[in-house]
CSV table of C-alpha atoms in Angstrom, one decimal:
chain,number,residue,atom,x,y,z
Z,1,MET,CA,79.3,99.3,77.3
Z,2,ALA,CA,82.5,101.0,78.5
Z,3,LEU,CA,82.2,104.8,78.1
Z,4,PRO,CA,84.3,107.7,79.5
Z,5,ALA,CA,83.7,107.7,83.3
Z,6,ARG,CA,83.2,111.5,83.1
Z,7,ILE,CA,79.8,111.1,81.5
Z,8,ALA,CA,78.3,109.0,84.3
Z,9,ALA,CA,79.9,111.3,86.9
Z,10,ALA,CA,78.5,114.4,85.2
Z,11,LEU,CA,75.0,113.0,84.5
Z,12,GLY,CA,74.6,111.0,87.6
Z,13,ARG,CA,74.2,107.6,86.2
Z,14,HIS,CA,75.2,105.4,83.2
Z,15,PRO,CA,73.8,106.6,79.9
Z,16,ASP,CA,71.7,103.4,79.5
Z,17,ASP,CA,69.8,104.4,82.6
Z,18,LEU,CA,69.2,108.1,82.0
Z,19,THR,CA,65.7,109.6,82.4
Z,20,GLU,CA,64.2,112.9,81.5
Z,21,GLU,CA,64.7,114.0,85.0
Z,22,ASP,CA,68.4,113.4,84.5
Z,23,LEU,CA,68.4,115.5,81.4
Z,24,GLN,CA,66.6,118.3,83.1
Z,25,ARG,CA,69.2,118.1,85.9
Z,26,ALA,CA,71.9,118.5,83.2
Z,27,VAL,CA,70.1,121.6,82.0
Z,28,ASP,CA,69.8,123.0,85.5
Z,29,ASN,CA,73.5,122.3,86.1
Z,30,ARG,CA,74.5,123.6,82.6
Z,31,ILE,CA,76.5,120.4,82.0
Z,32,PRO,CA,79.0,121.3,79.3
Z,33,GLU,CA,79.7,119.5,76.1
Z,34,GLY,CA,83.0,117.9,75.6
Z,35,VAL,CA,85.0,115.5,73.5
Z,36,ASP,CA,82.7,112.7,74.8
Z,37,LEU,CA,79.3,114.5,75.1
Z,38,ASP,CA,77.3,116.3,72.4
Z,39,TRP,CA,73.9,118.0,72.9
Z,40,LYS,CA,71.8,118.3,69.8
Z,41,LYS,CA,68.5,120.1,69.6
Z,42,ASP,CA,67.1,118.8,66.3
Z,43,PHE,CA,66.9,115.3,64.8
Z,44,TYR,CA,68.9,114.7,61.7
Z,45,ASP,CA,67.4,115.5,58.3
Z,46,ALA,CA,66.4,112.7,55.9
Z,47,LYS,CA,68.4,114.1,53.0
Z,48,GLU,CA,72.0,113.3,52.2
Z,49,ALA,CA,73.3,116.2,54.3
Z,50,GLY,CA,71.5,114.9,57.4
Z,51,LYS,CA,72.8,111.4,56.9
Z,52,LYS,CA,76.3,112.7,56.5
Z,53,GLU,CA,75.9,114.8,59.7
Z,54,LEU,CA,74.8,111.7,61.7
Z,55,ALA,CA,77.6,109.6,60.4
Z,56,LYS,CA,80.2,112.3,61.1
Z,57,ASP,CA,79.0,112.8,64.7
Z,58,VAL,CA,79.2,109.0,65.4
Z,59,ALA,CA,82.5,108.5,63.6
Z,60,ALA,CA,84.1,111.5,65.3
Z,61,MET,CA,83.3,110.1,68.7
Z,62,ALA,CA,84.4,106.5,67.8
Z,63,ASN,CA,87.7,108.1,66.5
Z,64,SER,CA,88.2,109.9,69.8
Z,65,ALA,CA,87.3,108.6,73.3
Z,66,GLY,CA,83.8,107.4,72.6
Z,67,GLY,CA,80.9,109.2,74.1
Z,68,LEU,CA,77.2,110.2,74.2
Z,69,LEU,CA,75.0,111.9,71.7
Z,70,VAL,CA,71.8,113.4,73.1
Z,71,ILE,CA,69.2,114.5,70.6
Z,72,GLY,CA,66.5,116.7,72.1
Z,73,VAL,CA,68.5,118.9,74.3
Z,74,ASP,CA,69.3,122.4,73.1
Z,75,ASP,CA,72.8,123.7,73.8
Z,76,GLY,CA,71.6,127.3,73.2
Z,77,LYS,CA,74.8,127.8,71.1
Z,78,GLN,CA,76.7,128.0,74.4
Z,79,ASP,CA,78.2,124.5,74.4
Z,80,HIS,CA,76.2,123.3,77.5
Z,81,ALA,CA,72.8,121.9,78.2
Z,82,HIS,CA,70.5,124.9,77.9
Z,83,ALA,CA,66.9,123.6,77.5
Z,84,LEU,CA,65.0,120.4,76.9
Z,85,ALA,CA,63.7,120.1,73.3
Z,86,PRO,CA,62.0,116.7,72.8
Z,87,ALA,CA,60.3,116.2,69.5
Z,88,GLU,CA,57.6,113.9,68.0
Z,89,PRO,CA,59.0,110.8,66.4
Z,90,VAL,CA,59.6,111.2,62.6
Z,91,PRO,CA,57.9,108.4,60.6
Z,92,GLY,CA,60.4,106.2,58.9
Z,93,ARG,CA,63.4,107.6,60.8
Z,94,GLY,CA,63.6,105.6,64.0
Z,95,GLU,CA,66.2,103.2,65.4
Z,96,GLU,CA,66.3,101.2,62.1
Z,97,TRP,CA,67.0,104.3,60.1
Z,98,ILE,CA,69.7,105.5,62.5
Z,99,ARG,CA,71.5,102.2,62.3
Z,100,SER,CA,71.2,102.0,58.6
Z,101,VAL,CA,72.9,105.4,58.2
Z,102,ILE,CA,75.7,104.3,60.6
Z,103,ALA,CA,76.2,101.1,58.8
Z,104,ASN,CA,76.2,102.5,55.3
Z,105,TRP,CA,77.9,105.9,55.7
Z,106,ILE,CA,80.9,104.9,57.9
Z,107,GLN,CA,83.9,102.8,56.9
Z,108,PRO,CA,84.8,100.6,58.7
Z,109,VAL,CA,81.5,100.2,60.5
Z,110,VAL,CA,81.5,101.4,64.1
Z,111,PRO,CA,80.5,98.4,66.2
Z,112,ASN,CA,78.1,98.3,69.1
Z,113,VAL,CA,76.6,101.8,68.9
Z,114,GLY,CA,73.8,102.0,71.4
Z,115,VAL,CA,70.5,103.6,70.1
Z,116,ARG,CA,67.5,104.1,72.3
Z,117,SER,CA,64.6,106.5,72.5
Z,118,LEU,CA,63.6,108.1,75.8
Z,119,GLN,CA,59.9,109.1,76.4
Z,120,SER,CA,59.2,112.6,77.4
Z,121,ALA,CA,56.5,113.7,79.9
Z,122,ASP,CA,55.4,115.9,77.1
Z,123,GLU,CA,53.0,113.4,75.5
Z,124,GLY,CA,54.1,111.8,72.3
Z,125,LYS,CA,57.6,113.4,72.2
Z,126,ILE,CA,60.9,111.6,72.6
Z,127,TYR,CA,64.7,112.1,72.9
Z,128,TRP,CA,67.3,109.9,71.2
Z,129,LEU,CA,70.4,108.8,73.0
Z,130,LEU,CA,73.3,107.3,71.0
Z,131,THR,CA,76.2,105.8,73.0
Z,132,VAL,CA,79.3,105.4,71.0
Z,133,PRO,CA,82.1,103.1,72.4
Z,134,PRO,CA,85.8,103.9,71.7
Z,135,SER,CA,86.9,101.9,68.7
Z,136,THR,CA,89.9,99.7,68.1
Z,137,GLN,CA,89.2,99.9,64.3
Z,138,ALA,CA,89.8,103.7,64.1
Z,139,PRO,CA,90.1,105.8,62.0
Z,140,HIS,CA,86.5,105.6,60.8
Z,141,ALA,CA,85.8,107.5,57.6
Z,142,VAL,CA,82.5,109.1,56.4
Z,143,ALA,CA,81.5,108.6,52.8
Z,144,ALA,CA,78.3,108.3,50.8
Z,145,PRO,CA,77.4,104.7,49.9
Z,146,GLY,CA,79.2,103.7,46.7
Z,147,ASN,CA,81.5,106.7,46.9
Z,148,ASP,CA,84.6,105.2,48.5
Z,149,TYR,CA,87.0,107.7,46.8
Z,150,HIS,CA,85.5,110.7,48.6
Z,151,PHE,CA,85.7,110.3,52.3
Z,152,ARG,CA,86.6,112.3,55.4
Z,153,VAL,CA,87.9,111.3,58.8
Z,154,HIS,CA,86.5,113.4,61.7
Z,155,VAL,CA,87.4,113.6,65.4
Z,156,ARG,CA,86.0,115.4,68.4
Z,157,HIS,CA,88.1,118.4,69.3
Z,158,GLY,CA,86.8,119.9,72.5
Z,159,THR,CA,83.2,120.8,71.8
Z,160,THR,CA,83.5,120.7,68.1
Z,161,THR,CA,84.2,118.2,65.3
Z,162,ARG,CA,87.2,118.7,63.0
Z,163,THR,CA,88.5,116.9,59.8
Z,164,LEU,CA,91.8,115.1,60.0
Z,165,ALA,CA,94.5,116.0,57.5
Z,166,GLU,CA,96.1,113.3,55.3
Z,167,SER,CA,99.2,113.1,57.4
Z,168,GLU,CA,97.0,112.7,60.6
Z,169,ILE,CA,95.0,109.9,58.9
Z,170,ALA,CA,98.1,108.1,58.0
Z,171,GLN,CA,99.3,108.3,61.6
Z,172,ARG,CA,95.9,106.9,62.8
Z,173,TYR,CA,96.4,103.9,60.6
Z,174,ARG,CA,99.9,103.4,61.9
Z,175,ASP,CA,98.5,103.6,65.4
Z,176,ARG,CA,95.9,100.9,64.6
Z,177,PHE,CA,98.4,98.4,63.3
Z,178,HIS,CA,100.8,99.2,66.1
Z,179,ALA,CA,98.0,98.6,68.6
Z,180,ALA,CA,97.2,95.2,67.0
Z,181,ALA,CA,100.9,94.2,67.4
Z,182,THR,CA,100.9,95.4,70.9
Z,183,ASP,CA,97.9,93.3,71.8
Z,184,VAL,CA,99.7,90.2,70.7
Z,185,ASP,CA,102.7,91.1,72.7
Z,186,ARG,CA,100.5,91.7,75.7
Z,187,LEU,CA,98.7,88.4,75.3
Z,188,GLN,CA,102.1,86.6,75.3
Z,189,ASP,CA,103.2,88.5,78.4
Z,190,VAL,CA,100.0,87.6,80.3
Z,191,PHE,CA,100.2,84.0,79.2
Z,192,THR,CA,103.8,83.6,80.2
Z,193,ALA,CA,103.3,85.2,83.6
Z,194,GLY,CA,100.1,83.1,84.2
Z,195,LEU,CA,101.7,79.8,83.2
Z,196,ARG,CA,104.7,80.6,85.5
Z,197,HIS,CA,102.3,81.2,88.3
Z,198,LEU,CA,100.4,78.0,87.7
Z,199,THR,CA,103.6,75.9,87.4
Z,200,SER,CA,104.9,77.4,90.7
Z,201,HIS,CA,101.6,76.5,92.4
Z,202,LEU,CA,101.6,72.9,91.2
Z,203,THR,CA,105.3,72.2,91.8
Z,204,THR,CA,105.5,73.6,95.3
Z,205,GLU,CA,105.8,70.8,97.8
Z,206,VAL,CA,102.7,70.2,100.0
Z,207,PRO,CA,102.8,69.3,103.8
Z,208,ALA,CA,101.9,65.7,103.1
Z,209,GLY,CA,104.9,65.4,100.7
Z,210,GLY,CA,105.1,65.6,97.0
Z,211,ASN,CA,103.2,68.2,94.9
Z,212,ARG,CA,99.9,68.8,93.3
Z,213,ILE,CA,100.8,67.5,89.9
Z,214,SER,CA,99.7,64.0,90.9
Z,215,TRP,CA,96.3,65.3,91.8
Z,216,TYR,CA,95.9,67.5,88.7
Z,217,PRO,CA,98.2,66.6,85.8
Z,218,VAL,CA,96.3,68.2,83.0
Z,219,TRP,CA,94.9,71.8,82.9
Z,220,VAL,CA,93.2,74.1,80.5
Z,221,SER,CA,93.9,77.8,80.6
Z,222,LEU,CA,92.5,80.9,79.0
Z,223,THR,CA,94.4,84.1,78.5
Z,224,ALA,CA,92.4,87.3,77.6
Z,225,VAL,CA,93.4,90.8,76.6
Z,226,PRO,CA,90.9,93.5,75.7
Z,227,ALA,CA,91.9,95.8,72.8
Z,228,VAL,CA,90.9,98.9,74.8
Z,229,ARG,CA,92.6,98.5,78.2
Z,230,GLY,CA,90.9,99.3,81.4
Z,231,ASP,CA,92.2,100.6,84.7
Z,232,TYR,CA,91.0,98.7,87.9
Z,233,PRO,CA,92.7,99.7,91.1
Z,234,LEU,CA,94.9,96.9,92.4
Z,235,THR,CA,97.7,98.5,94.3
Z,236,ASN,CA,97.0,97.5,97.9
Z,237,GLN,CA,95.6,94.6,99.9
Z,238,GLU,CA,92.1,96.2,100.3
Z,239,GLU,CA,91.7,96.7,96.6
Z,240,ARG,CA,92.9,93.2,95.7
Z,241,ASN,CA,90.5,91.7,98.2
Z,242,ALA,CA,87.6,93.7,96.8
Z,243,ALA,CA,88.6,92.8,93.3
Z,244,LEU,CA,88.7,89.1,94.1
Z,245,ASP,CA,85.3,89.3,95.8
Z,246,ARG,CA,83.9,91.0,92.7
Z,247,PHE,CA,85.4,88.4,90.5
Z,248,ALA,CA,83.9,85.6,92.5
Z,249,LYS,CA,80.4,87.2,92.1
Z,250,LEU,CA,81.1,87.4,88.3
Z,251,ALA,CA,82.1,83.7,88.3
Z,252,TYR,CA,78.8,82.6,89.9
Z,253,GLN,CA,77.0,84.1,86.8
Z,254,ALA,CA,78.9,81.8,84.4
Z,255,VAL,CA,77.6,78.5,82.8
Z,256,THR,CA,79.3,76.6,85.6
Z,257,HIS,CA,80.5,77.8,89.0
Z,258,HIS,CA,84.0,76.2,88.6
Z,259,MET,CA,85.7,79.7,88.0
Z,260,LYS,CA,84.9,80.8,91.5
Z,261,PRO,CA,88.4,81.6,93.0
Z,262,ASN,CA,89.7,80.7,96.4
Z,263,HIS,CA,90.7,83.3,99.0
Z,264,PRO,CA,92.8,84.9,100.1
Z,265,ALA,CA,93.8,87.3,97.4
Z,266,LEU,CA,97.6,87.0,96.6
Z,267,VAL,CA,99.7,90.0,95.9
Z,268,GLY,CA,101.1,90.8,92.4
Z,269,ARG,CA,102.3,94.0,90.7
Z,270,ARG,CA,99.1,95.7,89.5
Z,271,GLN,CA,97.3,92.5,89.7
Z,272,VAL,CA,95.6,90.0,92.0
Z,273,ARG,CA,96.5,86.3,92.1
Z,274,PHE,CA,94.6,83.3,93.3
Z,275,GLU,CA,95.6,79.6,93.7
Z,276,GLY,CA,93.7,76.3,93.8
Z,277,VAL,CA,90.9,75.5,91.5
Z,278,PRO,CA,91.0,77.7,89.5
Z,279,THR,CA,94.5,79.2,89.6
Z,280,GLY,CA,95.1,82.6,87.8
Z,281,GLN,CA,95.9,86.3,87.7
Z,282,LEU,CA,93.7,89.3,87.2
Z,283,HIS,CA,95.5,92.3,85.8
Z,284,GLN,CA,94.7,96.0,86.3
Z,285,ASP,CA,94.1,96.6,82.6
Z,286,GLY,CA,91.4,93.9,82.3
Z,287,SER,CA,93.7,91.2,81.1
Z,288,SER,CA,93.5,87.8,82.8
Z,289,TYR,CA,94.9,84.3,82.9
Z,290,ALA,CA,92.9,81.6,84.5
Z,291,ALA,CA,93.4,77.8,84.5
Z,292,LEU,CA,91.2,74.9,85.5
Z,293,PRO,CA,92.2,71.2,86.0
Z,294,LEU,CA,90.6,68.6,83.8
Z,295,ASN,CA,89.5,65.2,85.0
Z,296,VAL,CA,91.8,62.5,83.6
Z,297,GLN,CA,90.7,59.0,84.4
Z,298,GLY,CA,92.1,55.5,83.9
Z,299,ASP,CA,90.3,53.0,81.8
Z,300,PRO,CA,88.4,50.8,84.4
Z,301,GLY,CA,88.8,47.6,82.3
Z,302,HIS,CA,92.3,48.0,81.1
Z,303,ASP,CA,95.0,49.3,83.5
Z,304,SER,CA,97.6,49.6,80.7
Z,305,ALA,CA,95.2,51.5,78.4
Z,306,PRO,CA,95.6,55.2,77.8
Z,307,LYS,CA,94.0,57.4,80.3
Z,308,ARG,CA,90.7,59.1,79.4
Z,309,LEU,CA,90.0,62.8,79.0
Z,310,TYR,CA,86.3,63.7,78.5
Z,311,HIS,CA,86.2,66.6,76.2
Z,312,ARG,CA,82.6,67.5,77.3
Z,313,GLU,CA,84.2,68.8,80.5
Z,314,LEU,CA,86.8,70.7,78.5
Z,315,GLU,CA,84.0,72.3,76.5
Z,316,LEU,CA,82.0,73.5,79.4
Z,317,GLU,CA,85.1,74.7,81.3
Z,318,LEU,CA,86.1,76.9,78.5
Z,319,VAL,CA,82.7,78.5,78.2
Z,320,SER,CA,82.9,79.5,81.8
Z,321,GLN,CA,86.4,80.8,81.3
Z,322,VAL,CA,85.4,82.9,78.4
Z,323,GLN,CA,82.4,84.3,80.3
Z,324,VAL,CA,84.4,85.2,83.4
Z,325,ALA,CA,87.4,86.6,81.4
Z,326,ALA,CA,85.0,88.9,79.5
Z,327,ALA,CA,83.2,90.0,82.7
Z,328,TRP,CA,86.5,90.9,84.3
Z,329,ALA,CA,87.7,92.9,81.3
Z,330,ALA,CA,84.5,94.8,81.2
Z,331,GLU,CA,84.6,95.3,85.0
Z,332,ALA,CA,88.1,96.8,84.6
Z,333,GLY,CA,86.8,99.2,82.0
Z,334,GLY,CA,88.0,97.4,78.9
Z,335,ALA,CA,86.2,97.8,75.6
Z,336,GLY,CA,86.2,96.9,71.9
Z,337,ASP,CA,87.4,93.4,71.0
Z,338,ILE,CA,89.0,90.9,73.3
Z,339,ILE,CA,91.6,88.4,72.3
Z,340,LEU,CA,91.1,84.9,73.7
Z,341,SER,CA,93.8,82.2,73.8
Z,342,ALA,CA,93.1,78.8,75.1
Z,343,ALA,CA,95.8,76.2,75.9
Z,344,LEU,CA,96.2,72.7,77.3
Z,345,HIS,CA,99.0,72.0,79.8
Z,346,ARG,CA,100.3,68.7,81.0
Z,347,PHE,CA,102.5,68.5,84.0
Z,348,ASP,CA,103.2,64.8,84.3
Z,349,ASP,CA,104.8,62.7,81.6
Z,350,ASP,CA,103.6,64.2,78.4
Z,351,ARG,CA,104.8,61.2,76.4
Z,352,ILE,CA,102.0,59.1,77.8
Z,353,PRO,CA,99.0,59.3,75.4
Z,354,LEU,CA,95.5,60.4,76.4
Z,355,ARG,CA,92.3,59.2,74.8
Z,356,LEU,CA,89.6,61.8,74.2
Z,357,ILE,CA,86.1,60.5,75.1
Z,358,ALA,CA,83.0,62.3,74.0
Z,359,SER,CA,80.6,60.7,76.5
Z,360,GLU,CA,80.4,57.7,78.9
Z,361,SER,CA,77.1,56.6,77.4
Z,362,VAL,CA,78.1,56.4,73.7
Z,363,PHE,CA,81.1,54.8,72.1
Z,364,GLN,CA,82.6,58.0,70.6
Z,365,HIS,CA,86.2,58.7,71.2
Z,366,GLY,CA,89.2,60.0,69.4
Z,367,PRO,CA,92.6,58.3,68.9
Z,368,ALA,CA,95.1,58.1,71.8
Z,369,GLY,CA,97.8,60.7,71.5
Z,370,PRO,CA,99.4,63.8,73.1
Z,371,ILE,CA,97.5,66.9,74.0
Z,372,SER,CA,97.5,69.9,71.7
Z,373,GLU,CA,100.8,71.8,72.0
Z,374,SER,CA,99.6,74.9,70.2
Z,375,PRO,CA,97.2,77.5,71.8
Z,376,ALA,CA,93.9,78.2,70.0
Z,377,GLN,CA,93.1,81.8,69.5
Z,378,THR,CA,90.1,83.9,68.5
Z,379,THR,CA,88.9,87.5,68.8
Z,380,ALA,CA,85.4,88.4,69.9
Z,381,ASN,CA,83.5,91.6,70.8
Z,382,LEU,CA,83.8,92.2,74.5
Z,383,ALA,CA,80.3,93.8,74.9
Z,384,ALA,CA,78.6,91.0,73.0
Z,385,LEU,CA,80.3,88.3,75.2
Z,386,VAL,CA,79.2,90.1,78.4
Z,387,ALA,CA,75.6,90.6,77.2
Z,388,ASP,CA,74.8,87.2,75.7
Z,389,LYS,CA,76.0,83.9,77.0
Z,390,HIS,CA,75.4,82.4,73.5
Z,391,GLU,CA,78.2,84.6,72.2
Z,392,ALA,CA,80.5,83.2,74.9
Z,393,VAL,CA,79.5,79.6,73.7
Z,394,SER,CA,80.3,80.5,70.1
Z,395,ALA,CA,83.7,81.9,71.0
Z,396,ALA,CA,84.4,78.8,73.2
Z,397,TYR,CA,83.4,76.5,70.3
Z,398,VAL,CA,86.0,78.0,68.1
Z,399,LEU,CA,88.7,77.5,70.7
Z,400,VAL,CA,87.6,74.0,71.6
Z,401,ALA,CA,87.3,72.9,67.9
Z,402,ASP,CA,90.9,73.9,67.3
Z,403,LEU,CA,92.3,72.1,70.3
Z,404,LEU,CA,90.3,69.0,69.5
Z,405,ALA,CA,91.4,69.0,65.9
Z,406,ASP,CA,95.0,69.0,67.0
Z,407,MET,CA,94.1,65.8,69.0
Z,408,GLY,CA,92.3,64.0,66.1
Z,409,THR,CA,88.7,64.9,66.9
Z,410,HIS,CA,86.5,66.5,64.4
Z,411,GLN,CA,84.3,68.8,66.4
Z,412,PRO,CA,83.0,69.6,69.9
Z,413,TYR,CA,80.4,67.3,71.4
Z,414,VAL,CA,78.3,69.7,73.5
Z,415,LEU,CA,78.9,73.2,72.1
Z,416,THR,CA,77.5,74.4,68.8
Z,417,PRO,CA,78.8,77.1,66.5
Z,418,ASP,CA,75.6,79.0,66.8
Z,419,GLY,CA,76.0,79.4,70.6
Z,420,SER,CA,73.8,76.7,71.9
Z,421,LEU,CA,74.5,73.8,74.2
Z,422,ARG,CA,73.4,70.3,73.4
Z,423,LEU,CA,72.0,69.6,76.8
Z,424,ASP,CA,70.7,66.1,75.8
Z,425,ARG,CA,74.3,65.1,75.5
Z,426,LEU,CA,75.2,66.0,79.1
Z,427,ASP,CA,73.9,62.7,80.4
Z,428,GLY,CA,73.7,63.1,84.2
Z,429,HIS,CA,75.8,66.2,84.4
Z,430,ARG,CA,73.1,68.8,83.7
Z,431,GLN,CA,73.1,69.9,87.3
Z,432,ALA,CA,76.6,71.2,86.8
Z,433,LEU,CA,75.1,74.1,84.8
Z,434,THR,CA,74.4,77.0,87.0
Z,435,GLY,CA,73.9,79.7,84.3
Z,436,TRP,CA,71.8,78.0,81.6
Z,437,ASP,CA,68.2,77.4,80.9
Z,438,LEU,CA,67.8,73.6,81.1
Z,439,GLN,CA,64.6,73.8,79.0
Z,440,GLN,CA,66.7,74.8,75.9
Z,441,ALA,CA,67.9,71.2,75.3
Z,442,ARG,CA,68.6,70.5,71.6
């Protein structure tokens, strides 16, 4: 989960990894509260006032920069960590109760709030740590369930929380809608630059003569833009090389390893480029464009028949592309939702039809026709994509289904909407999967 870097720097490690020793160190060092950090001595009351206070604290952070709420550390009314104050768990008011309050008292719901308890050395006592990511759906209002006409919007203001005036709320809504429009513009910019880079790579003459289009005439690309932009240093050769090395390691964790880039890292303004299989661009803000070639084969029995494109390969490649795009966005510090746009590109004669084939072993294929001309687009939660490969499969399913529908095929052959892979339909290609449990065959 992307949180303000100041927190990890101040506390010594990411909030997900904090220990009681780290909290004691915060007390010893008198770590101050801030817009992104709130020390609270006592757990929230079970009555309406306590629920409202919890909702207000979470919403205020989501409406600001995101941050960390620590329950069980006394600030001594001095706005800094003053003393440890763990408490015994309150029956009926654990993680489920916290999440219920957040879900029912905040509109719209703040997604991906982290809730975990931390055991104290004082036997039986605990702390609560709530990590709140910055939100792209702000402003989040606090209101009692069923009372939509009486709500307040809160933000963190230094070490305190304040209520926004009506004019400020209106401006926050304008900012949200402007941000959505900006995301679409950014997506188009990244796509245009990436396609230009891919086209240049394929049309550049090779030493043997000709160009690479005869080798790889059909490609699938994925453009990704996180709603909350990151800031990865990509201003010199050393930083670009380090970024490409890191990206290669992320690629090895995907369902297939086909997204591993070739070296060297190529220069680009606030970006690193790579060519070959795959070809793409990684941007400083966590956006990316990456394209992979698809295997187009002739019909072995009919030279004049349309060439074949196996959409099983398209499906698996898109899963890997989604996984690696999300991993890069998170690595760069992106957060919130991520917009994903998949497109097919044909660089030879696009008037020559292709025939989609589901599998070599079964007679399932679509009609012969041109590739889809319109990109497929979806939005997913970045943290979920990074944490769970099934979420990546579900996102890829939506993209593949739209592309296939444009080409006359009803649905994907290997991917399922619930995030599973039909491994029994991979024939002899299971060994291509490098990041999936092969015992999960359906």
